[in-house]
PDB file of C-alpha atoms and ligand atoms in Angstrom:
ATOM      1  CA  MET A   1       0.247  -0.087  -0.065  1.00 93.00           C
ATOM      2  CA  ASN A   2       1.365   3.466  -0.872  1.00 97.00           C
ATOM      3  CA  ASP A   3       1.922   6.287   1.854  1.00 97.00           C
ATOM      4  CA  VAL A   4      -1.029   8.300   0.404  1.00 97.00           C
ATOM      5  CA  ILE A   5      -3.573   5.266   0.462  1.00 98.00           C
ATOM      6  CA  LYS A   6      -2.169   4.398   4.220  1.00 97.00           C
ATOM      7  CA  THR A   7      -3.113   8.113   5.201  1.00 98.00           C
ATOM      8  CA  ILE A   8      -6.273   8.083   4.281  1.00 98.00           C
ATOM      9  CA  LEU A   9      -6.669   4.799   5.843  1.00 96.00           C
ATOM     10  CA  ASP A  10      -5.376   6.073   9.312  1.00 95.00           C
ATOM     11  CA  ARG A  11      -7.146   9.252   9.260  1.00 97.00           C
ATOM     12  CA  ARG A  12      -9.650   9.403  12.213  1.00 96.00           C
ATOM     13  CA  SER A  13     -11.956  12.097  13.932  1.00 97.00           C
ATOM     14  CA  CYS A  14     -10.433  12.771  17.180  1.00 96.00           C
ATOM     15  CA  ARG A  15     -12.559  14.749  19.442  1.00 96.00           C
ATOM     16  CA  LYS A  16      -9.758  15.251  22.658  1.00 95.00           C
ATOM     17  CA  PHE A  17      -7.022  17.373  22.339  1.00 97.00           C
ATOM     18  CA  ILE A  18      -3.908  18.004  24.458  1.00 97.00           C
ATOM     19  CA  ASN A  19      -2.778  21.434  24.803  1.00 97.00           C
ATOM     20  CA  LYS A  20       0.384  21.704  22.689  1.00 98.00           C
ATOM     21  CA  PRO A  21       1.159  24.062  19.510  1.00 98.00           C
ATOM     22  CA  ILE A  22       1.243  22.391  16.073  1.00 98.00           C
ATOM     23  CA  PRO A  23       4.259  24.084  14.363  1.00 98.00           C
ATOM     24  CA  GLN A  24       4.028  27.007  12.130  1.00 98.00           C
ATOM     25  CA  ASP A  25       5.791  24.626   9.224  1.00 98.00           C
ATOM     26  CA  ASP A  26       3.118  22.142   9.753  1.00 98.00           C
ATOM     27  CA  LEU A  27       0.227  24.759   9.385  1.00 98.00           C
ATOM     28  CA  ASP A  28       1.643  26.242   6.107  1.00 98.00           C
ATOM     29  CA  GLU A  29       2.137  22.598   4.881  1.00 98.00           C
ATOM     30  CA  ILE A  30      -1.756  21.777   5.720  1.00 98.00           C
ATOM     31  CA  MET A  31      -2.995  25.305   4.279  1.00 98.00           C
ATOM     32  CA  LYS A  32      -0.722  24.289   0.999  1.00 98.00           C
ATOM     33  CA  ALA A  33      -2.560  21.000   0.881  1.00 98.00           C
ATOM     34  CA  ALA A  34      -6.088  23.122   1.169  1.00 98.00           C
ATOM     35  CA  VAL A  35      -5.628  25.338  -1.645  1.00 98.00           C
ATOM     36  CA  ALA A  36      -4.913  22.457  -3.886  1.00 98.00           C
ATOM     37  CA  ALA A  37      -8.139  21.066  -3.615  1.00 98.00           C
ATOM     38  CA  PRO A  38     -10.166  20.839  -6.737  1.00 98.00           C
ATOM     39  CA  THR A  39     -12.925  23.815  -7.193  1.00 98.00           C
ATOM     40  CA  ALA A  40     -15.795  23.572  -9.625  1.00 98.00           C
ATOM     41  CA  MET A  41     -14.569  25.360 -12.813  1.00 98.00           C
ATOM     42  CA  ASN A  42     -11.479  26.243 -10.944  1.00 98.00           C
ATOM     43  CA  THR A  43     -13.192  29.441  -8.922  1.00 98.00           C
ATOM     44  CA  GLN A  44     -10.845  29.079  -5.969  1.00 98.00           C
ATOM     45  CA  ARG A  45     -13.547  31.530  -4.239  1.00 98.00           C
ATOM     46  CA  TRP A  46     -12.523  30.733  -0.818  1.00 98.00           C
ATOM     47  CA  ILE A  47     -10.761  32.479   2.365  1.00 98.00           C
ATOM     48  CA  PHE A  48      -9.215  30.250   4.984  1.00 98.00           C
ATOM     49  CA  THR A  49      -9.002  31.470   8.180  1.00 98.00           C
ATOM     50  CA  VAL A  50      -6.702  29.693  10.609  1.00 98.00           C
ATOM     51  CA  ILE A  51      -7.310  30.391  14.170  1.00 98.00           C
ATOM     52  CA  ASP A  52      -3.996  29.411  15.905  1.00 98.00           C
ATOM     53  CA  ASP A  53      -5.228  30.536  19.694  1.00 98.00           C
ATOM     54  CA  ARG A  54      -7.443  28.363  21.916  1.00 98.00           C
ATOM     55  CA  LYS A  55      -8.580  31.372  23.669  1.00 98.00           C
ATOM     56  CA  ILE A  56     -10.044  33.144  20.535  1.00 98.00           C
ATOM     57  CA  ILE A  57     -11.390  29.765  19.489  1.00 98.00           C
ATOM     58  CA  GLN A  58     -13.150  29.189  22.766  1.00 98.00           C
ATOM     59  CA  ASN A  59     -14.711  32.633  22.369  1.00 98.00           C
ATOM     60  CA  LEU A  60     -16.121  32.173  19.357  1.00 98.00           C
ATOM     61  CA  ALA A  61     -17.239  28.379  20.645  1.00 98.00           C
ATOM     62  CA  SER A  62     -19.053  30.382  23.427  1.00 98.00           C
ATOM     63  CA  ALA A  63     -21.163  32.728  21.056  1.00 98.00           C
ATOM     64  CA  MET A  64     -21.977  29.478  19.447  1.00 98.00           C
ATOM     65  CA  ALA A  65     -23.160  27.869  22.091  1.00 98.00           C
ATOM     66  CA  LYS A  66     -25.147  30.835  22.823  1.00 98.00           C
ATOM     67  CA  ALA A  67     -26.634  31.007  19.427  1.00 98.00           C
ATOM     68  CA  LEU A  68     -27.513  27.445  18.988  1.00 98.00           C
ATOM     69  CA  ASP A  69     -29.011  27.197  22.712  1.00 98.00           C
ATOM     70  CA  ARG A  70     -26.350  24.793  23.668  1.00 98.00           C
ATOM     71  CA  PRO A  71     -24.481  25.209  27.054  1.00 97.00           C
ATOM     72  CA  GLY A  72     -21.429  23.606  27.116  1.00 96.00           C
ATOM     73  CA  TYR A  73     -20.799  23.695  23.568  1.00 98.00           C
ATOM     74  CA  ASP A  74     -16.973  24.105  23.172  1.00 98.00           C
ATOM     75  CA  MET A  75     -16.001  22.621  19.765  1.00 98.00           C
ATOM     76  CA  TYR A  76     -13.823  19.762  21.582  1.00 97.00           C
ATOM     77  CA  ASP A  77     -11.675  22.568  22.622  1.00 98.00           C
ATOM     78  CA  PRO A  78      -9.048  22.322  20.063  1.00 98.00           C
ATOM     79  CA  GLN A  79      -5.698  23.604  19.415  1.00 98.00           C
ATOM     80  CA  VAL A  80      -6.473  25.233  15.931  1.00 98.00           C
ATOM     81  CA  LEU A  81      -9.236  25.655  14.227  1.00 98.00           C
ATOM     82  CA  ILE A  82      -9.710  26.153  10.548  1.00 98.00           C
ATOM     83  CA  ILE A  83     -12.909  28.105   8.779  1.00 98.00           C
ATOM     84  CA  PRO A  84     -13.064  27.814   4.798  1.00 98.00           C
ATOM     85  CA  SER A  85     -15.659  30.356   3.965  1.00 98.00           C
ATOM     86  CA  THR A  86     -17.016  30.714   0.235  1.00 98.00           C
ATOM     87  CA  PRO A  87     -19.374  33.588  -1.245  1.00 98.00           C
ATOM     88  CA  ALA A  88     -22.835  32.313  -0.325  1.00 98.00           C
ATOM     89  CA  GLU A  89     -24.137  32.678  -3.415  1.00 98.00           C
ATOM     90  CA  LEU A  90     -21.472  30.349  -5.441  1.00 98.00           C
ATOM     91  CA  PRO A  91     -23.409  27.184  -6.553  1.00 97.00           C
ATOM     92  CA  TYR A  92     -20.181  24.830  -5.542  1.00 98.00           C
ATOM     93  CA  GLY A  93     -19.081  26.671  -2.760  1.00 98.00           C
ATOM     94  CA  ILE A  94     -19.723  23.847  -0.539  1.00 98.00           C
ATOM     95  CA  ASP A  95     -18.341  21.099  -2.627  1.00 98.00           C
ATOM     96  CA  ASP A  96     -14.972  23.349  -2.880  1.00 98.00           C
ATOM     97  CA  CYS A  97     -14.972  23.852   0.657  1.00 98.00           C
ATOM     98  CA  ALA A  98     -15.723  19.781   1.695  1.00 98.00           C
ATOM     99  CA  CYS A  99     -12.528  19.147  -0.975  1.00 98.00           C
ATOM    100  CA  ALA A 100     -10.435  21.329   0.769  1.00 98.00           C
ATOM    101  CA  LEU A 101     -11.584  20.186   4.449  1.00 98.00           C
ATOM    102  CA  GLU A 102     -10.274  16.553   3.236  1.00 98.00           C
ATOM    103  CA  ASN A 103      -7.072  17.445   2.080  1.00 98.00           C
ATOM    104  CA  ILE A 104      -6.666  19.557   5.363  1.00 98.00           C
ATOM    105  CA  PHE A 105      -7.596  16.495   7.337  1.00 98.00           C
ATOM    106  CA  LEU A 106      -5.511  14.140   5.035  1.00 98.00           C
ATOM    107  CA  ALA A 107      -2.212  16.220   5.165  1.00 98.00           C
ATOM    108  CA  ALA A 108      -2.872  16.425   9.205  1.00 98.00           C
ATOM    109  CA  THR A 109      -2.742  12.919   9.600  1.00 98.00           C
ATOM    110  CA  SER A 110       0.097  12.659   7.731  1.00 98.00           C
ATOM    111  CA  LEU A 111       2.199  14.880   9.847  1.00 98.00           C
ATOM    112  CA  GLY A 112       0.785  12.942  13.189  1.00 97.00           C
ATOM    113  CA  ILE A 113      -1.938  15.764  13.905  1.00 98.00           C
ATOM    114  CA  ASP A 114      -5.387  14.688  14.360  1.00 97.00           C
ATOM    115  CA  SER A 115      -8.532  16.469  13.252  1.00 98.00           C
ATOM    116  CA  CYS A 116     -12.102  16.518  12.817  1.00 98.00           C
ATOM    117  CA  TRP A 117     -15.140  18.225  11.006  1.00 98.00           C
ATOM    118  CA  ILE A 118     -17.224  20.491  12.951  1.00 98.00           C
ATOM    119  CA  ASN A 119     -20.662  21.330  11.464  1.00 98.00           C
ATOM    120  CA  GLN A 120     -22.414  23.518  13.570  1.00 98.00           C
ATOM    121  CA  MET A 121     -21.505  26.988  12.105  1.00 98.00           C
ATOM    122  CA  ARG A 122     -23.708  26.749   9.289  1.00 97.00           C
ATOM    123  CA  LEU A 123     -26.517  26.509  11.587  1.00 97.00           C
ATOM    124  CA  CYS A 124     -25.793  29.915  13.065  1.00 98.00           C
ATOM    125  CA  VAL A 125     -23.441  32.143  10.670  1.00 98.00           C
ATOM    126  CA  ASP A 126     -25.903  34.732  10.150  1.00 96.00           C
ATOM    127  CA  ASP A 127     -26.615  35.305  14.035  1.00 98.00           C
ATOM    128  CA  PRO A 128     -25.616  38.804  14.399  1.00 98.00           C
ATOM    129  CA  GLU A 129     -23.169  38.196  17.456  1.00 98.00           C
ATOM    130  CA  ILE A 130     -21.550  35.420  15.090  1.00 98.00           C
ATOM    131  CA  ARG A 131     -20.999  37.858  12.515  1.00 98.00           C
ATOM    132  CA  LYS A 132     -19.859  40.645  14.684  1.00 98.00           C
ATOM    133  CA  ILE A 133     -16.790  38.122  15.675  1.00 98.00           C
ATOM    134  CA  LEU A 134     -16.221  36.816  11.770  1.00 98.00           C
ATOM    135  CA  ASP A 135     -15.890  40.803  10.882  1.00 98.00           C
ATOM    136  CA  GLU A 136     -12.852  40.651  13.184  1.00 98.00           C
ATOM    137  CA  PHE A 137     -11.487  37.676  11.318  1.00 98.00           C
ATOM    138  CA  LYS A 138     -12.185  39.442   8.174  1.00 98.00           C
ATOM    139  CA  ILE A 139     -14.728  37.309   6.644  1.00 98.00           C
ATOM    140  CA  PRO A 140     -17.185  39.052   4.779  1.00 98.00           C
ATOM    141  CA  ARG A 141     -20.659  39.474   5.334  1.00 98.00           C
ATOM    142  CA  ASP A 142     -21.699  37.762   1.889  1.00 98.00           C
ATOM    143  CA  TYR A 143     -19.463  34.838   2.902  1.00 98.00           C
ATOM    144  CA  THR A 144     -20.922  31.886   4.440  1.00 98.00           C
ATOM    145  CA  ILE A 145     -19.429  28.973   6.202  1.00 98.00           C
ATOM    146  CA  TYR A 146     -20.321  25.073   5.754  1.00 98.00           C
ATOM    147  CA  GLY A 147     -17.853  22.966   7.671  1.00 98.00           C
ATOM    148  CA  MET A 148     -15.295  23.873   9.664  1.00 98.00           C
ATOM    149  CA  ALA A 149     -11.865  21.608  10.774  1.00 98.00           C
ATOM    150  CA  ILE A 150     -10.307  21.451  14.049  1.00 98.00           C
ATOM    151  CA  LEU A 151      -6.977  20.119  15.018  1.00 98.00           C
ATOM    152  CA  GLY A 152      -4.410  19.240  17.745  1.00 98.00           C
ATOM    153  CA  TYR A 153      -2.541  16.288  19.231  1.00 97.00           C
ATOM    154  CA  PRO A 154      -4.693  13.579  20.636  1.00 95.00           C
ATOM    155  CA  GLN A 155      -5.666  13.207  24.099  1.00 93.00           C
ATOM    156  CA  GLU A 156      -6.221   9.396  23.446  1.00 76.00           C
ATOM    157  CA  GLN A 157      -4.536   7.483  20.711  1.00 68.00           C
ATOM    158  CA  GLU A 158      -7.146   4.906  20.582  1.00 76.00           C
ATOM    159  CA  PHE A 159      -9.859   5.202  18.320  1.00 83.00           C
ATOM    160  CA  LYS A 160     -13.220   2.742  18.172  1.00 87.00           C
ATOM    161  CA  GLU A 161     -12.953   0.787  15.181  1.00 91.00           C
ATOM    162  CA  ILE A 162     -15.342   1.498  12.581  1.00 93.00           C
ATOM    163  CA  LYS A 163     -16.875  -0.822  10.130  1.00 94.00           C
ATOM    164  CA  ARG A 164     -16.978   0.917   6.619  1.00 94.00           C
ATOM    165  CA  VAL A 165     -20.014  -0.354   4.864  1.00 94.00           C
ATOM    166  CA  GLY A 166     -19.641   1.785   1.344  1.00 94.00           C
ATOM    167  CA  VAL A 167     -21.316  -0.245  -1.317  1.00 95.00           C
ATOM    168  CA  VAL A 168     -18.911  -0.807  -4.320  1.00 96.00           C
ATOM    169  CA  ASN A 169     -19.999  -1.780  -7.323  1.00 97.00           C
ATOM    170  CA  PHE A 170     -17.588  -2.644 -10.325  1.00 97.00           C
ATOM    171  CA  ILE A 171     -19.175  -3.340 -13.551  1.00 98.00           C
ATOM    172  CA  LYS A 172     -16.857  -4.472 -16.207  1.00 97.00           C
TER     173      LYS A 172
HETATM  174  C1  FMN B   1     -20.362  16.648   6.581  1.00 83.67           C
HETATM  175  C2  FMN B   1     -19.619  16.111   8.257  1.00 83.67           C
HETATM  176  C3  FMN B   1     -20.151  16.888   9.152  1.00 83.67           C
HETATM  177  C4  FMN B   1     -19.457  16.144  10.200  1.00 83.67           C
HETATM  178  N1  FMN B   1     -20.080  16.701  11.316  1.00 83.67           N
HETATM  179  C5  FMN B   1     -19.328  16.601  12.773  1.00 83.67           C
HETATM  180  C6  FMN B   1     -19.450  17.496  14.166  1.00 83.67           C
HETATM  181  O1  FMN B   1     -20.067  18.489  13.566  1.00 83.67           O
HETATM  182  N2  FMN B   1     -18.836  17.043  14.941  1.00 83.67           N
HETATM  183  C7  FMN B   1     -18.258  15.712  15.068  1.00 83.67           C
HETATM  184  O2  FMN B   1     -17.693  15.471  15.999  1.00 83.67           O
HETATM  185  N3  FMN B   1     -17.962  14.975  13.828  1.00 83.67           N
HETATM  186  C8  FMN B   1     -18.517  15.422  12.701  1.00 83.67           C
HETATM  187  N4  FMN B   1     -18.216  14.683  11.613  1.00 83.67           N
HETATM  188  C9  FMN B   1     -17.091  13.558  11.652  1.00 83.67           C
HETATM  189  C10 FMN B   1     -17.652  12.340  11.601  1.00 83.67           C
HETATM  190  O3  FMN B   1     -18.875  12.178  12.801  1.00 83.67           O
HETATM  191  C11 FMN B   1     -17.059  10.899  11.389  1.00 83.67           C
HETATM  192  O4  FMN B   1     -16.106  11.496  10.290  1.00 83.67           O
HETATM  193  C12 FMN B   1     -17.640   9.711  11.271  1.00 83.67           C
HETATM  194  O5  FMN B   1     -18.197   9.523  12.429  1.00 83.67           O
HETATM  195  C13 FMN B   1     -16.516   8.715  10.915  1.00 83.67           C
HETATM  196  O6  FMN B   1     -15.588   8.633  11.819  1.00 83.67           O
HETATM  197  P1  FMN B   1     -14.347   8.621  11.196  1.00 83.67           P
HETATM  198  O7  FMN B   1     -14.127  10.438  10.680  1.00 83.67           O
HETATM  199  O8  FMN B   1     -13.029   8.685  12.531  1.00 83.67           O
HETATM  200  O9  FMN B   1     -13.854   7.624  10.285  1.00 83.67           O
HETATM  201  C14 FMN B   1     -18.561  15.242  10.567  1.00 83.67           C
HETATM  202  C15 FMN B   1     -18.334  14.569   9.409  1.00 83.67           C
HETATM  203  C16 FMN B   1     -18.879  14.855   8.039  1.00 83.67           C
HETATM  204  C17 FMN B   1     -18.204  14.377   6.681  1.00 83.67           C
END
């Protein structure tokens, strides 16, 4: 098995992180992989906001907890949060960002960094208090957010095995 396929098979969602910074060089490589993702008609209409500060992430998570009425919501308290945003009117923006997110997860895995998709921002992206924070991150008001990536070093290495059940039909 080659290294790329091994990385794909090794990737797992992590939801408990230790407090340990991720080297800037690794973040740079991960973001290089993000922007190398395919986009529909090569539009590349996206902005990636990388938040490398646990307090700033928790400030956003608290605002989301309020907006979503989910007390205690903390996005699993990650080391780094990556927010891909894209013009709300772009028909394939959601697909473009999903491709970038998978590249982020795989690049992170290859560097020994764990990750998880965070889906709740799409439910509250236009909440006024959330928008105020996104303004501070320089995310334009006409951009929306679908999924986000959290990164960090895992608290537990053991992941429950998941049975993969995709139906694969070969037609020859
Ligand atoms: C579109 C999408 C949304 C997801 N949203 C969340 C989420 O909000 N929180 C979470 O803990 N995991 C989320 N996940 C991760 C899935 O739960 C996870 O990929 C799945 O359980 C399989 O586990 P694995 O990633 O370890 O293979 C999401 C995954 C996808 C593709």
